[in-house]
Amino acid sequence: MSDCTGRHRRIADPCSRRSWIADVRSKDSGFTLLELLVVVAIIGLLAGYVGPKLFAQLGKSETRAAEAQIDGLAKALDQYRLDVGHFPTTQQGLAALNERPGGERKWQGPYLQKAVPLDPWGRAYLYRQPGEHGDYDLYSYGKDGQPGGSGDAQDVTSW
């Protein structure tokens, strides 16, 4: 067979072992070590940039979850007060939202579908009645479990 210039082209025999090995070698060129190192370096830079931002958002989401839980507990406490006529005492605590306190005839609970949840850091919410900031105080000390703080360690309150 000849091409347009009149020269003959060599046609590889598809059944020939030699032509098959040559085709495989040309198709399997792969990546060099340098190319792989460049890709790993780029992935490392991206992880170094995105990682801290992602973990900062995690702390914010725990605080938002605590705020949402406190809001739900506050609504249950308001419903309790509407039925009984007063908020649970500090001694009765948040357990009064699920179990009838002794001597409460007007109790119509339970006021929560499940047990009183722990805060996102695994500690019980703190409840005080009468409160220093209103009829009651409902709060969590945050990630560090200590009063005050900032960032992840800030207190989450109902007031």
Short mmCIF file of C-alpha atoms in Angstrom, two decimals:
data_model
loop_
_atom_site.label_atom_id
_atom_site.label_comp_id
_atom_site.label_asym_id
_atom_site.label_seq_id
_atom_site.Cartn_x
_atom_site.Cartn_y
_atom_site.Cartn_z
CA MET A 1 0.00 0.00 0.00
CA SER A 2 1.37 3.47 -0.78
CA ASP A 3 0.59 6.92 0.53
CA CYS A 4 0.10 10.02 -1.58
CA THR A 5 3.85 10.49 -2.15
CA GLY A 6 4.22 7.12 -3.72
CA ARG A 7 6.27 5.72 -0.88
CA HIS A 8 5.22 2.48 0.64
CA ARG A 9 3.89 2.47 4.20
CA ARG A 10 4.65 -0.36 6.47
CA ILE A 11 1.44 -1.88 7.80
CA ALA A 12 1.74 -3.67 11.09
CA ASP A 13 0.24 -7.08 11.16
CA PRO A 14 -2.48 -7.02 13.88
CA CYS A 15 -1.70 -10.63 14.72
CA SER A 16 2.00 -9.96 15.14
CA ARG A 17 3.23 -10.05 18.77
CA ARG A 18 5.86 -7.37 18.11
CA SER A 19 3.35 -4.73 16.91
CA TRP A 20 1.07 -5.43 19.90
CA ILE A 21 3.90 -4.90 22.42
CA ALA A 22 4.89 -1.65 20.74
CA ASP A 23 1.28 -0.39 20.90
CA VAL A 24 0.99 -1.24 24.62
CA ARG A 25 4.23 0.53 25.49
CA SER A 26 3.20 3.72 23.75
CA LYS A 27 -0.21 3.80 25.49
CA ASP A 28 1.07 3.10 29.04
CA SER A 29 3.29 6.11 29.45
CA GLY A 30 1.86 6.87 33.00
CA PHE A 31 2.83 9.67 35.39
CA THR A 32 6.32 10.59 36.44
CA LEU A 33 7.33 10.93 40.07
CA LEU A 34 7.63 14.69 39.64
CA GLU A 35 4.05 14.98 38.34
CA LEU A 36 2.76 12.96 41.28
CA LEU A 37 4.69 15.15 43.75
CA VAL A 38 3.23 18.31 42.21
CA VAL A 39 -0.32 16.92 42.56
CA VAL A 40 0.31 15.91 46.18
CA ALA A 41 1.70 19.39 46.94
CA ILE A 42 -1.37 21.06 45.43
CA ILE A 43 -3.71 18.83 47.45
CA GLY A 44 -1.69 19.63 50.59
CA LEU A 45 -2.00 23.38 49.95
CA LEU A 46 -5.75 23.10 49.42
CA ALA A 47 -6.17 21.04 52.60
CA GLY A 48 -4.10 23.59 54.54
CA TYR A 49 -6.35 26.38 53.33
CA VAL A 50 -9.75 24.66 53.60
CA GLY A 51 -9.15 22.59 56.76
CA PRO A 52 -9.01 25.42 59.32
CA LYS A 53 -12.06 27.12 57.80
CA LEU A 54 -13.99 23.86 57.96
CA PHE A 55 -13.13 23.23 61.63
CA ALA A 56 -14.03 26.83 62.52
CA GLN A 57 -17.48 26.20 61.08
CA LEU A 58 -17.81 23.05 63.18
CA GLY A 59 -17.51 25.07 66.40
CA LYS A 60 -20.10 27.55 65.14
CA SER A 61 -22.52 24.76 64.29
CA GLU A 62 -22.30 23.35 67.83
CA THR A 63 -23.11 26.79 69.23
CA ARG A 64 -26.05 27.13 66.82
CA ALA A 65 -27.30 23.68 67.85
CA ALA A 66 -27.16 24.71 71.53
CA GLU A 67 -29.08 27.92 70.72
CA ALA A 68 -31.76 25.90 68.91
CA GLN A 69 -32.07 23.42 71.79
CA ILE A 70 -32.34 26.25 74.33
CA ASP A 71 -35.03 27.85 72.20
CA GLY A 72 -37.00 24.57 72.13
CA LEU A 73 -36.62 24.12 75.88
CA ALA A 74 -37.76 27.73 76.44
CA LYS A 75 -40.93 27.06 74.42
CA ALA A 76 -41.60 23.93 76.48
CA LEU A 77 -41.08 25.93 79.68
CA ASP A 78 -43.56 28.57 78.45
CA GLN A 79 -46.14 25.86 77.75
CA TYR A 80 -45.54 24.42 81.23
CA ARG A 81 -46.15 27.86 82.77
CA LEU A 82 -49.36 28.30 80.78
CA ASP A 83 -50.70 24.96 82.06
CA VAL A 84 -49.44 25.01 85.66
CA GLY A 85 -49.31 28.75 86.34
CA HIS A 86 -45.60 29.01 87.15
CA PHE A 87 -42.24 27.78 85.89
CA PRO A 88 -40.63 24.69 87.42
CA THR A 89 -38.48 25.42 90.45
CA THR A 90 -34.72 25.00 90.34
CA GLN A 91 -35.11 21.80 92.38
CA GLN A 92 -37.67 20.37 89.92
CA GLY A 93 -35.43 21.42 87.04
CA LEU A 94 -35.99 20.60 83.39
CA ALA A 95 -37.09 17.07 84.35
CA ALA A 96 -40.50 18.64 85.17
CA LEU A 97 -41.04 18.97 81.41
CA ASN A 98 -41.23 15.17 81.06
CA GLU A 99 -42.37 13.91 84.46
CA ARG A 100 -45.13 15.31 86.65
CA PRO A 101 -43.63 17.00 89.69
CA GLY A 102 -45.24 16.05 92.99
CA GLY A 103 -48.28 18.19 93.84
CA GLU A 104 -48.79 19.70 90.35
CA ARG A 105 -52.46 18.96 89.57
CA LYS A 106 -52.64 21.09 86.40
CA TRP A 107 -49.61 19.48 84.73
CA GLN A 108 -50.58 18.47 81.15
CA GLY A 109 -47.20 17.13 79.97
CA PRO A 110 -44.99 15.77 78.83
CA TYR A 111 -43.89 19.00 77.17
CA LEU A 112 -41.02 17.40 75.26
CA GLN A 113 -41.27 14.47 72.85
CA LYS A 114 -38.01 12.98 74.16
CA ALA A 115 -35.89 13.28 77.28
CA VAL A 116 -34.24 16.61 78.00
CA PRO A 117 -31.23 16.69 75.66
CA LEU A 118 -27.64 17.27 76.68
CA ASP A 119 -25.87 20.26 75.16
CA PRO A 120 -23.73 19.57 72.05
CA TRP A 121 -20.68 19.11 74.31
CA GLY A 122 -22.33 16.32 76.34
CA ARG A 123 -23.26 18.26 79.49
CA ALA A 124 -26.67 19.00 80.99
CA TYR A 125 -28.21 22.42 80.43
CA LEU A 126 -28.23 24.60 83.53
CA TYR A 127 -31.61 25.87 84.78
CA ARG A 128 -32.29 28.34 87.57
CA GLN A 129 -35.68 29.72 88.69
CA PRO A 130 -36.03 32.49 89.61
CA GLY A 131 -33.35 33.69 87.25
CA GLU A 132 -30.97 36.60 87.43
CA HIS A 133 -31.88 37.65 83.87
CA GLY A 134 -35.64 37.02 83.86
CA ASP A 135 -38.20 34.55 85.16
CA TYR A 136 -35.64 31.77 84.70
CA ASP A 137 -32.11 31.29 83.40
CA LEU A 138 -31.40 28.49 80.95
CA TYR A 139 -27.83 28.20 79.68
CA SER A 140 -24.79 26.14 78.77
CA TYR A 141 -21.19 27.04 79.49
CA GLY A 142 -20.09 26.02 76.00
CA LYS A 143 -17.23 23.83 74.90
CA ASP A 144 -14.95 24.50 77.88
CA GLY A 145 -17.67 24.00 80.53
CA GLN A 146 -16.54 27.15 82.38
CA PRO A 147 -18.38 30.46 82.81
CA GLY A 148 -17.45 33.14 80.28
CA GLY A 149 -15.23 32.54 77.32
CA SER A 150 -15.24 33.43 73.66
CA GLY A 151 -15.44 31.62 70.35
CA ASP A 152 -16.24 27.93 70.84
CA ALA A 153 -16.00 28.39 74.62
CA GLN A 154 -18.61 31.16 74.85
CA ASP A 155 -21.66 30.65 77.02
CA VAL A 156 -24.96 29.96 75.26
CA THR A 157 -27.90 31.51 77.10
CA SER A 158 -31.65 32.08 76.85
CA TRP A 159 -31.37 35.80 77.64
#
